[in-house]
Coordinates of C-alpha atoms and ligand atoms in Angstrom, one line a residue:
M1 CA 0.1 0.3 0.1
R2 CA 2.2 2.6 1.0
K3 CA 4.2 1.7 -1.9
N4 CA 1.7 2.9 -3.9
L5 CA 1.3 6.0 -2.5
I6 CA 3.8 8.2 -3.4
S7 CA 4.2 11.4 -1.7
I8 CA 6.4 13.6 -3.0
G9 CA 6.3 17.2 -2.7
L10 CA 10.1 17.0 -3.5
L11 CA 9.4 15.2 -6.6
S12 CA 7.1 17.4 -7.6
C13 CA 9.6 20.0 -6.8
L14 CA 11.8 18.4 -8.7
L15 CA 9.8 18.0 -11.6
W16 CA 8.4 21.5 -11.6
S17 CA 8.5 24.1 -9.3
C18 CA 7.7 23.5 -5.9
T19 CA 6.5 26.6 -4.5
S20 CA 3.3 25.7 -3.3
P21 CA 3.3 22.9 -1.3
T22 CA 1.0 20.5 -1.4
S23 CA -0.1 17.8 0.0
T24 CA -1.1 14.6 -0.5
P25 CA -1.8 12.7 -3.2
D26 CA -2.0 9.4 -3.8
D27 CA -3.3 6.9 -5.4
D28 CA -6.5 5.7 -5.6
A29 CA -9.2 6.5 -3.2
A30 CA -7.8 4.9 -0.6
T31 CA -6.5 7.8 1.0
G32 CA -9.0 9.9 -0.4
A33 CA -9.9 11.1 2.7
T34 CA -7.1 11.6 4.7
T35 CA -6.2 14.7 5.5
T36 CA -3.9 16.3 6.9
S37 CA -0.8 15.6 7.2
S38 CA -0.4 13.6 9.9
T39 CA -2.3 10.8 8.9
A40 CA -1.0 7.6 8.1
S41 CA -1.9 8.0 4.5
T42 CA -0.8 11.2 4.5
A43 CA 2.1 10.8 5.6
Q44 CA 2.9 9.3 2.5
T45 CA 2.0 12.2 1.0
S46 CA 3.4 14.7 2.3
G47 CA 6.6 14.8 2.7
T48 CA 9.0 15.6 0.8
S49 CA 7.1 14.9 -1.2
A50 CA 4.1 14.6 -2.2
S51 CA 2.7 14.9 -5.5
A52 CA 4.6 12.8 -7.0
G53 CA 2.2 11.0 -8.1
G54 CA 0.4 13.6 -9.5
G55 CA 3.0 15.5 -10.3
A56 CA 4.9 13.1 -11.8
G57 CA 2.6 12.2 -13.9
G58 CA 1.7 14.7 -15.1
S59 CA 2.3 17.7 -16.6
N60 CA 3.3 20.3 -14.6
A61 CA -0.1 20.3 -13.6
G62 CA 0.5 21.8 -10.5
G63 CA 3.5 23.5 -10.8
S64 CA 3.2 23.0 -7.2
G65 CA 3.4 19.9 -6.3
S66 CA 0.5 19.2 -6.1
T67 CA -1.2 16.4 -4.8
S68 CA -1.4 13.8 -6.9
A69 CA -4.9 14.0 -7.0
G70 CA -4.9 16.2 -9.7
G71 CA -2.1 15.2 -11.4
G72 CA -2.6 11.6 -11.1
E73 CA -5.8 11.5 -12.7
T74 CA -4.7 13.2 -15.5
N75 CA -2.4 10.6 -16.4
E76 CA -4.3 7.9 -15.3
G77 CA -4.1 5.2 -17.5
G78 CA -1.1 6.8 -18.7
G79 CA 1.8 5.2 -18.5
G80 CA 0.6 2.4 -20.3
G81 CA 3.4 1.6 -18.5
T82 CA 2.0 0.3 -15.3
D83 CA 3.5 -3.1 -15.6
S84 CA 6.4 -2.1 -17.6
A85 CA 8.2 -2.1 -14.7
T86 CA 8.1 -5.4 -13.7
S87 CA 7.9 -7.1 -16.6
G88 CA 11.3 -6.6 -17.5
G89 CA 12.1 -6.3 -21.0
T90 CA 14.0 -4.1 -22.6
G91 CA 16.1 -2.4 -20.1
G92 CA 18.4 -5.1 -19.5
A93 CA 19.3 -6.6 -22.5
G94 CA 21.6 -4.6 -24.3
T95 CA 22.6 -2.5 -21.7
G96 CA 24.0 -4.6 -19.4
G97 CA 26.8 -5.8 -17.7
A98 CA 28.9 -6.6 -20.4
G99 CA 31.0 -3.9 -20.9
T100 CA 29.1 -1.2 -22.0
G101 CA 31.4 1.0 -20.2
G102 CA 34.4 0.1 -21.9
M103 CA 36.0 -1.4 -19.2
P104 CA 38.0 -4.2 -20.1
D105 CA 38.6 -7.0 -17.5
E106 CA 40.1 -5.0 -15.0
G107 CA 36.7 -3.9 -14.0
P108 CA 35.6 -4.2 -10.5
K109 CA 33.9 -7.2 -9.3
N110 CA 31.2 -5.4 -7.5
L111 CA 30.1 -1.6 -6.6
A112 CA 30.9 -1.8 -2.7
E113 CA 34.2 -3.4 -3.3
K114 CA 35.3 -1.1 -5.9
Y115 CA 34.3 1.8 -3.3
A116 CA 35.9 0.2 -0.4
S117 CA 38.7 2.3 0.3
L118 CA 36.2 5.5 -0.2
F119 CA 33.2 5.1 1.4
P120 CA 30.3 2.5 2.2
I121 CA 27.8 2.1 -0.7
G122 CA 24.1 1.8 0.5
A123 CA 20.6 1.0 -1.0
A124 CA 17.3 2.0 0.5
V125 CA 15.1 -1.2 0.9
D126 CA 11.6 -2.1 1.9
S127 CA 10.1 -5.1 3.6
Q128 CA 10.3 -7.2 0.5
S129 CA 13.1 -5.7 -1.4
Y130 CA 15.6 -6.9 0.8
M131 CA 14.6 -10.2 0.0
T132 CA 13.7 -9.9 -3.6
H133 CA 16.6 -8.2 -4.4
A134 CA 18.9 -10.2 -1.9
A135 CA 21.5 -11.4 -4.5
L136 CA 22.1 -7.6 -5.8
L137 CA 22.1 -6.0 -2.3
K138 CA 24.6 -8.8 -1.1
T139 CA 26.9 -8.2 -4.1
H140 CA 26.9 -4.7 -4.6
F141 CA 26.0 -2.9 -1.4
N142 CA 27.4 -2.9 2.2
S143 CA 24.9 -0.6 3.7
V144 CA 21.2 -0.5 4.0
T145 CA 18.6 2.2 4.9
A146 CA 15.1 1.1 5.6
E147 CA 12.9 3.4 3.0
N148 CA 9.7 3.6 5.2
E149 CA 10.0 0.9 8.0
M150 CA 11.8 3.1 10.6
K151 CA 9.7 6.3 10.1
F152 CA 7.4 7.5 12.9
E153 CA 4.1 6.2 11.6
S154 CA 5.7 2.8 10.9
L155 CA 7.3 2.3 14.6
Q156 CA 4.8 4.0 16.8
R157 CA 1.6 4.1 15.0
N158 CA -0.4 4.0 18.2
E159 CA 1.0 6.1 21.1
N160 CA 3.5 4.0 23.1
S161 CA 3.0 1.0 21.2
F162 CA 6.2 0.1 19.4
T163 CA 6.1 -2.2 16.4
Y164 CA 9.7 -3.1 15.3
D165 CA 9.1 -6.2 13.4
A166 CA 9.4 -4.9 10.0
A167 CA 12.3 -2.8 10.6
D168 CA 13.9 -5.5 12.8
R169 CA 13.9 -7.9 10.0
I170 CA 15.7 -5.7 7.5
V171 CA 18.2 -4.9 10.4
N172 CA 18.7 -8.6 11.0
F173 CA 19.3 -9.2 7.1
A174 CA 21.9 -6.3 7.3
V175 CA 23.7 -7.7 10.5
T176 CA 23.8 -11.0 9.1
N177 CA 25.3 -10.0 5.9
K178 CA 27.9 -7.6 7.4
M179 CA 26.0 -4.3 6.1
K180 CA 25.9 -1.1 8.0
V181 CA 22.5 0.2 8.8
R182 CA 21.7 3.9 8.6
G183 CA 18.4 4.8 10.3
H184 CA 15.8 7.0 8.8
A185 CA 14.1 9.3 10.2
L186 CA 13.4 10.2 13.7
V187 CA 11.7 13.5 13.4
W188 CA 10.0 14.5 10.2
H189 CA 7.0 16.6 9.0
S190 CA 5.9 13.5 7.0
Q191 CA 4.7 9.9 7.5
N192 CA 3.4 10.7 11.2
P193 CA 0.6 9.1 12.8
A194 CA -2.6 11.2 13.4
W195 CA -2.3 11.1 17.3
L196 CA 0.9 12.7 17.4
F197 CA -0.2 16.1 17.1
S198 CA -3.4 15.9 18.7
N199 CA -4.4 16.4 22.3
G200 CA -7.1 13.6 21.8
S201 CA -10.1 15.7 21.9
G202 CA -10.4 17.6 18.5
G203 CA -7.6 19.9 19.4
T204 CA -3.8 20.4 18.9
V205 CA -1.3 18.8 21.4
S206 CA 0.4 21.0 23.9
K207 CA 3.9 22.2 23.5
Q208 CA 4.9 20.3 26.3
T209 CA 3.2 17.0 25.7
L210 CA 4.6 17.1 22.0
L211 CA 8.1 17.7 23.3
T212 CA 7.4 14.7 25.6
R213 CA 6.2 12.5 22.8
M214 CA 9.3 13.3 20.7
K215 CA 11.7 12.6 23.1
N216 CA 10.1 9.4 24.2
H217 CA 9.9 8.2 20.5
I218 CA 13.4 8.8 20.0
S219 CA 14.6 7.6 23.2
N220 CA 12.8 4.1 22.6
V221 CA 13.6 4.1 19.0
V222 CA 17.4 4.7 19.4
R223 CA 17.8 2.7 22.3
H224 CA 16.1 -0.2 20.4
F225 CA 18.5 -0.2 17.7
R226 CA 21.7 0.7 19.6
G227 CA 24.8 -1.2 18.5
K228 CA 23.0 -2.0 15.1
V229 CA 22.1 1.2 13.6
Y230 CA 25.3 3.2 13.1
A231 CA 23.9 6.4 12.1
W232 CA 20.5 8.5 12.3
D233 CA 19.0 10.9 10.1
V234 CA 17.5 12.6 13.3
V235 CA 15.8 15.5 11.7
N236 CA 14.7 15.5 8.2
E237 CA 13.8 18.3 5.8
A238 CA 13.4 21.2 8.3
M239 CA 14.6 23.8 5.9
M240 CA 12.8 25.5 2.8
E241 CA 14.3 26.2 -0.2
D242 CA 14.8 29.9 0.4
G243 CA 16.9 29.1 3.4
S244 CA 14.1 29.9 6.0
Y245 CA 12.6 26.9 8.6
R246 CA 9.8 25.0 7.4
T247 CA 7.1 26.2 9.4
G248 CA 3.3 25.4 10.0
N249 CA 2.4 28.0 7.7
L250 CA 2.3 25.6 4.5
A251 CA -0.1 23.5 2.9
D252 CA -0.8 20.0 4.6
G253 CA 1.7 17.6 3.5
Q254 CA 4.4 20.1 3.4
K255 CA 4.0 22.1 6.7
S256 CA 5.9 21.2 9.7
R257 CA 3.6 20.9 12.9
W258 CA 7.0 20.2 14.9
H259 CA 7.9 23.6 14.2
E260 CA 4.5 25.0 14.4
I261 CA 4.1 23.7 17.9
L262 CA 7.3 23.6 19.3
G263 CA 9.3 26.3 17.3
E264 CA 12.9 25.7 16.0
S265 CA 14.1 24.3 19.3
Y266 CA 12.5 21.0 18.1
I267 CA 15.5 20.3 16.3
A268 CA 18.1 20.8 18.9
E269 CA 16.1 18.8 21.4
A270 CA 16.0 16.0 18.9
F271 CA 19.5 15.7 18.3
K272 CA 20.2 15.8 22.3
A273 CA 17.7 13.1 22.7
A274 CA 19.2 11.0 20.2
H275 CA 22.6 11.3 21.7
E276 CA 21.6 10.6 25.1
A277 CA 19.9 7.2 23.7
D278 CA 23.2 6.3 21.8
P279 CA 26.3 8.3 22.3
D280 CA 28.1 6.2 19.7
A281 CA 25.5 6.9 17.0
K282 CA 26.3 9.3 14.3
L283 CA 23.8 11.9 14.3
F284 CA 22.6 13.6 10.7
Y285 CA 20.6 16.4 9.5
N286 CA 19.1 15.1 6.0
D287 CA 17.6 17.3 3.6
F288 CA 17.1 17.7 -0.5
Y289 CA 17.9 20.4 -2.7
N290 CA 21.0 21.0 -1.4
Y291 CA 22.6 22.5 -4.4
I292 CA 20.3 25.6 -4.3
P293 CA 22.6 28.3 -2.9
A294 CA 20.1 30.0 -0.7
K295 CA 18.9 26.6 1.0
Q296 CA 22.3 25.3 1.5
Q297 CA 23.2 28.6 3.2
G298 CA 20.2 28.1 5.3
I299 CA 21.3 24.8 6.3
Y300 CA 24.6 25.8 7.0
N301 CA 23.8 28.8 9.3
M302 CA 21.3 26.4 11.3
L303 CA 23.9 23.8 11.6
K304 CA 26.5 26.4 13.0
G305 CA 24.1 27.6 15.2
L306 CA 23.5 24.1 16.7
L307 CA 27.3 23.5 16.9
D308 CA 27.8 26.7 18.7
Q309 CA 25.3 25.6 21.3
G310 CA 27.0 22.3 21.6
V311 CA 24.1 20.4 20.2
P312 CA 25.6 16.9 18.9
V313 CA 25.1 17.1 15.4
H314 CA 27.6 15.2 13.3
G315 CA 26.8 15.1 9.9
V316 CA 24.7 16.2 7.0
G317 CA 22.9 14.2 4.4
L318 CA 22.5 15.3 1.0
Q319 CA 19.2 13.4 -0.5
A320 CA 20.5 13.7 -3.8
H321 CA 17.4 12.8 -5.8
L322 CA 18.8 14.2 -9.1
N323 CA 17.7 14.5 -12.7
I324 CA 19.3 13.5 -15.7
E325 CA 19.7 17.3 -16.6
P326 CA 19.2 20.6 -14.5
S327 CA 15.8 22.5 -15.4
A328 CA 16.4 25.0 -18.1
V329 CA 13.6 27.3 -16.2
T330 CA 15.5 29.7 -14.3
T331 CA 12.9 29.9 -11.6
N332 CA 12.6 26.1 -11.2
Q333 CA 14.7 24.8 -8.1
A334 CA 16.3 22.1 -10.2
Y335 CA 17.7 25.0 -12.4
H336 CA 20.6 25.0 -9.7
Q337 CA 21.1 21.4 -9.9
N338 CA 24.7 20.9 -11.1
V339 CA 27.9 19.5 -9.7
A340 CA 29.4 23.0 -8.8
N341 CA 26.7 23.8 -6.6
M342 CA 26.5 20.4 -4.7
E343 CA 30.5 20.9 -4.3
E344 CA 29.5 24.2 -2.7
A345 CA 27.3 22.3 -0.2
I346 CA 29.9 19.9 0.4
E347 CA 32.3 22.6 1.2
L348 CA 30.2 24.5 3.3
Y349 CA 28.9 21.6 5.5
S350 CA 32.4 20.1 6.0
S351 CA 34.1 23.5 6.9
L352 CA 31.9 22.9 10.0
G353 CA 33.9 19.9 10.8
L354 CA 30.6 17.8 9.9
D355 CA 30.7 14.4 8.0
V356 CA 28.6 14.4 4.7
Q357 CA 26.7 11.4 3.2
V358 CA 24.7 11.1 0.1
T359 CA 21.5 9.6 1.7
E360 CA 19.1 9.0 -1.3
L361 CA 20.7 9.0 -4.5
D362 CA 18.6 8.5 -7.7
I363 CA 18.7 10.1 -11.2
S364 CA 15.3 10.4 -12.6
L365 CA 14.8 10.6 -16.5
Y366 CA 12.5 13.4 -16.1
I367 CA 13.6 17.2 -16.5
P368 CA 11.8 19.3 -14.0
G369 CA 10.2 22.2 -15.8
V370 CA 9.2 20.0 -18.7
T371 CA 5.7 18.9 -19.2
Y372 CA 4.9 15.2 -19.7
N373 CA 1.9 13.1 -20.2
Q374 CA 1.1 9.6 -20.6
S375 CA 2.3 9.8 -24.1
T376 CA 5.8 11.0 -23.1
F377 CA 6.2 9.0 -19.8
Y378 CA 9.2 7.0 -20.3
T379 CA 8.9 3.2 -20.9
T380 CA 11.5 0.5 -21.4
A381 CA 11.1 1.1 -25.2
T382 CA 11.7 4.9 -24.8
F383 CA 14.6 4.4 -22.4
T384 CA 16.8 4.3 -25.4
D385 CA 20.7 3.5 -25.6
A386 CA 21.4 7.4 -25.8
L387 CA 19.2 8.1 -22.6
K388 CA 21.0 5.5 -20.9
A389 CA 24.5 7.0 -21.8
K390 CA 23.1 10.3 -20.7
Q391 CA 22.2 9.1 -17.4
A392 CA 25.3 7.3 -17.1
A393 CA 27.3 10.6 -17.9
R394 CA 25.4 12.3 -15.0
Y395 CA 26.0 9.6 -12.8
R396 CA 29.6 9.8 -13.7
E397 CA 30.0 13.5 -13.1
F398 CA 28.5 13.2 -9.7
F399 CA 30.5 10.3 -8.5
E400 CA 33.8 12.1 -9.6
L401 CA 32.7 14.6 -7.0
F402 CA 32.0 12.3 -4.3
R403 CA 35.3 10.6 -4.9
K404 CA 36.9 13.9 -4.8
Y405 CA 35.5 14.6 -1.2
K406 CA 36.2 11.0 -0.1
S407 CA 37.8 12.6 3.0
V408 CA 34.5 14.1 4.2
I409 CA 32.0 11.8 2.7
T410 CA 31.3 9.0 4.8
G411 CA 28.6 7.1 2.4
V412 CA 26.7 7.2 -0.7
T413 CA 23.1 5.7 -0.4
F414 CA 20.9 4.9 -3.3
W415 CA 17.2 5.1 -3.0
G416 CA 16.5 1.7 -4.1
I417 CA 18.4 -1.2 -5.5
A418 CA 17.0 -1.5 -9.1
D419 CA 14.7 0.0 -11.8
D420 CA 11.9 -2.4 -10.9
N421 CA 11.4 -0.9 -7.4
T422 CA 11.6 2.8 -7.1
W423 CA 9.5 5.3 -5.3
L424 CA 9.9 7.3 -8.5
S425 CA 7.5 4.9 -10.3
E426 CA 4.9 4.6 -7.6
F427 CA 2.5 7.2 -9.2
S428 CA -1.0 6.6 -9.9
S429 CA -0.7 8.3 -13.0
G430 CA 1.4 5.1 -14.4
R431 CA 4.2 7.1 -14.8
K432 CA 7.5 4.8 -14.7
D433 CA 11.1 6.0 -14.3
F434 CA 14.5 4.3 -14.4
P435 CA 16.7 6.1 -12.0
L436 CA 19.2 3.4 -10.3
L437 CA 22.4 1.4 -11.5
F438 CA 20.5 -1.6 -12.2
D439 CA 17.8 -2.2 -14.7
L440 CA 14.4 -4.2 -14.5
N441 CA 16.0 -7.5 -14.6
H442 CA 18.7 -6.5 -12.0
N443 CA 21.3 -6.2 -14.7
P444 CA 24.0 -3.4 -14.6
K445 CA 23.1 -0.4 -16.6
P446 CA 25.6 2.0 -18.3
A447 CA 25.2 3.9 -15.2
Y448 CA 26.6 1.1 -13.3
D449 CA 29.8 1.1 -15.7
A450 CA 30.1 4.8 -15.3
V451 CA 30.1 4.5 -11.4
V452 CA 32.7 1.7 -11.2
G453 CA 34.7 3.1 -14.3
F454 CA 37.5 5.0 -12.6
Ligands
XIL1 C1 9.7 8.2 0.3 C2 9.6 6.6 0.3 O1 10.5 6.4 -0.6 C3 8.1 6.4 -0.3 O2 8.0 4.9 -0.4 C4 7.2 6.8 0.6 O3 5.8 6.9 0.0 C5 7.5 8.3 0.8 O4 8.6 8.7 1.2 N1 12.8 12.1 0.8 C6 12.9 11.3 2.2 C7 12.3 9.8 2.0 O5 13.7 11.4 3.1 O6 12.0 9.4 3.1 C8 11.4 9.7 0.9 O7 10.9 8.2 1.0 C9 11.8 10.3 -0.3 C10 12.1 11.7 0.1

C-alpha cells in the first residue's frame, strides 16, 4: 500500500517548481479522505514530497506540487506503463553488464568492493526488496537504509505501542550480511501518525506534551537499535528552499507541525535526545535540494548555530534526488542542480567539521520544468541507449565529485536497488522512471559502468 502512495513534494518540486506545497496525493481512493498531514496516509503524502504522483505524472500540473490527485488523474491510464516496470524487458538486455562502459577485464567485481577504500555504498530497502533483491544487495552494497520502516508512523502507529518487526527484519538481514545500517528518520513533517499532534479531543497537542512525545519516541527507537544502527537521520527536511525554516504556515503535507507547535528548538532537542539514547551513533541532519545556494546557506547557518550551542550534530545528509539534466527554467529549483553547486554544499558543511553523506541518490529521466503526459512517460522502449548513456554520464560526474571529497563523505546510499522497485515509479498516473544503476531484470546499466569505471 504505501508503496503505491508516493508522496512527493520533493518530486513535484523536482519536476516542476515547488512553490506551493502540497499535499497529498495518492493513489486511489484509498486515501482519499485523509487529510492532513499526519495521517498515515498522509504521510505518504506529504513529505518531501508529495505529489509525485500527480506531479509526476503529470504535467506540470500543479506547478506546485500538487497533489496527486490532480496530476494523477490526468495521467491515469497513462503510463501504459504500469506494468512495464515489472515485466522486464528491454532494459537489461543491451545495456547490461557486459561492458558497456568500455572497461576491460580489470573491472571491479562489485560496487561496494570498488568503493571499499572510499566510502560504504548503501541502498534503501523495503520490507520485500531486501529479500527479492537479496542477490544484488549482497553483491554490490554494504549498507542499507529502511525506506519507510523506521519512520514515526511505522514504529509508533499508536501511542506508546512500538512495532519493530518490519524494521528488525531488515536490520537482522543487514547484520547477518555484515552491512551497515543507517536509521531514517526520527523527526520529519511527513509520515507521522494522526495521534502525534492531537490532544485527543479534537485540538492540537500542547507544546510540553509534544516535546515529551518526541523525546519518548527518539529514546525508545534509538535505544532499540543501539549497536546495530550506526547513523541516524535525526531531523529530516526542516529547511525550505529559500533558507528559512519549514514552518506550520504551509499546506498540509508540506507544513511542519513540529515547528508550528514547538518552534525551531525541536531540532536541537531531537539531536540531544538521540545522543543521550546512543552516544555512539552518528547523528545527521538530512535534506534535499542542497544544490540551491539559498537553501545550502540556510542549512549551514542552522547547523553552525546548533554546533555553537554544543548540540550533538555529526553530519549532513544530502538526499540527492537528481535528474538527468538540470531544469532550463530559471525559476525552477532544479535550475541549480549541477555538480558545482553540490560541491559548494559539501564545502560549506564540511567546513563545520561535519561528515557528509549522500543519503538518497537516484537520477530521474524526467527534466524538471518540462511537461510530461502519458504519451511522453518513459517506458522500457523509450529508455533508449542514448538516454542510458546520458544518465550514465550524469552519474559519472556526480561520482567524480563524491570521490574528490572522499575525506569528508562517509557514505553514499541509493534510494532503491534496481529500476523495478523505485519510489519514482509509484505514481497513480502510471508514470515510470528508471533512476538506479540496475535495470528491471537486475542487470547493470551503463550507469553502473560509469560509477565503477574509474
Ligand atoms: C519516500 C519513500 O521512498 C516512499 O515509499 C514513501 O511513500 C514516501 O517517502 N525523502 C525522504 C524519504 O527523506 O523518506 C522519502 O521516501 C523520499 C524523499
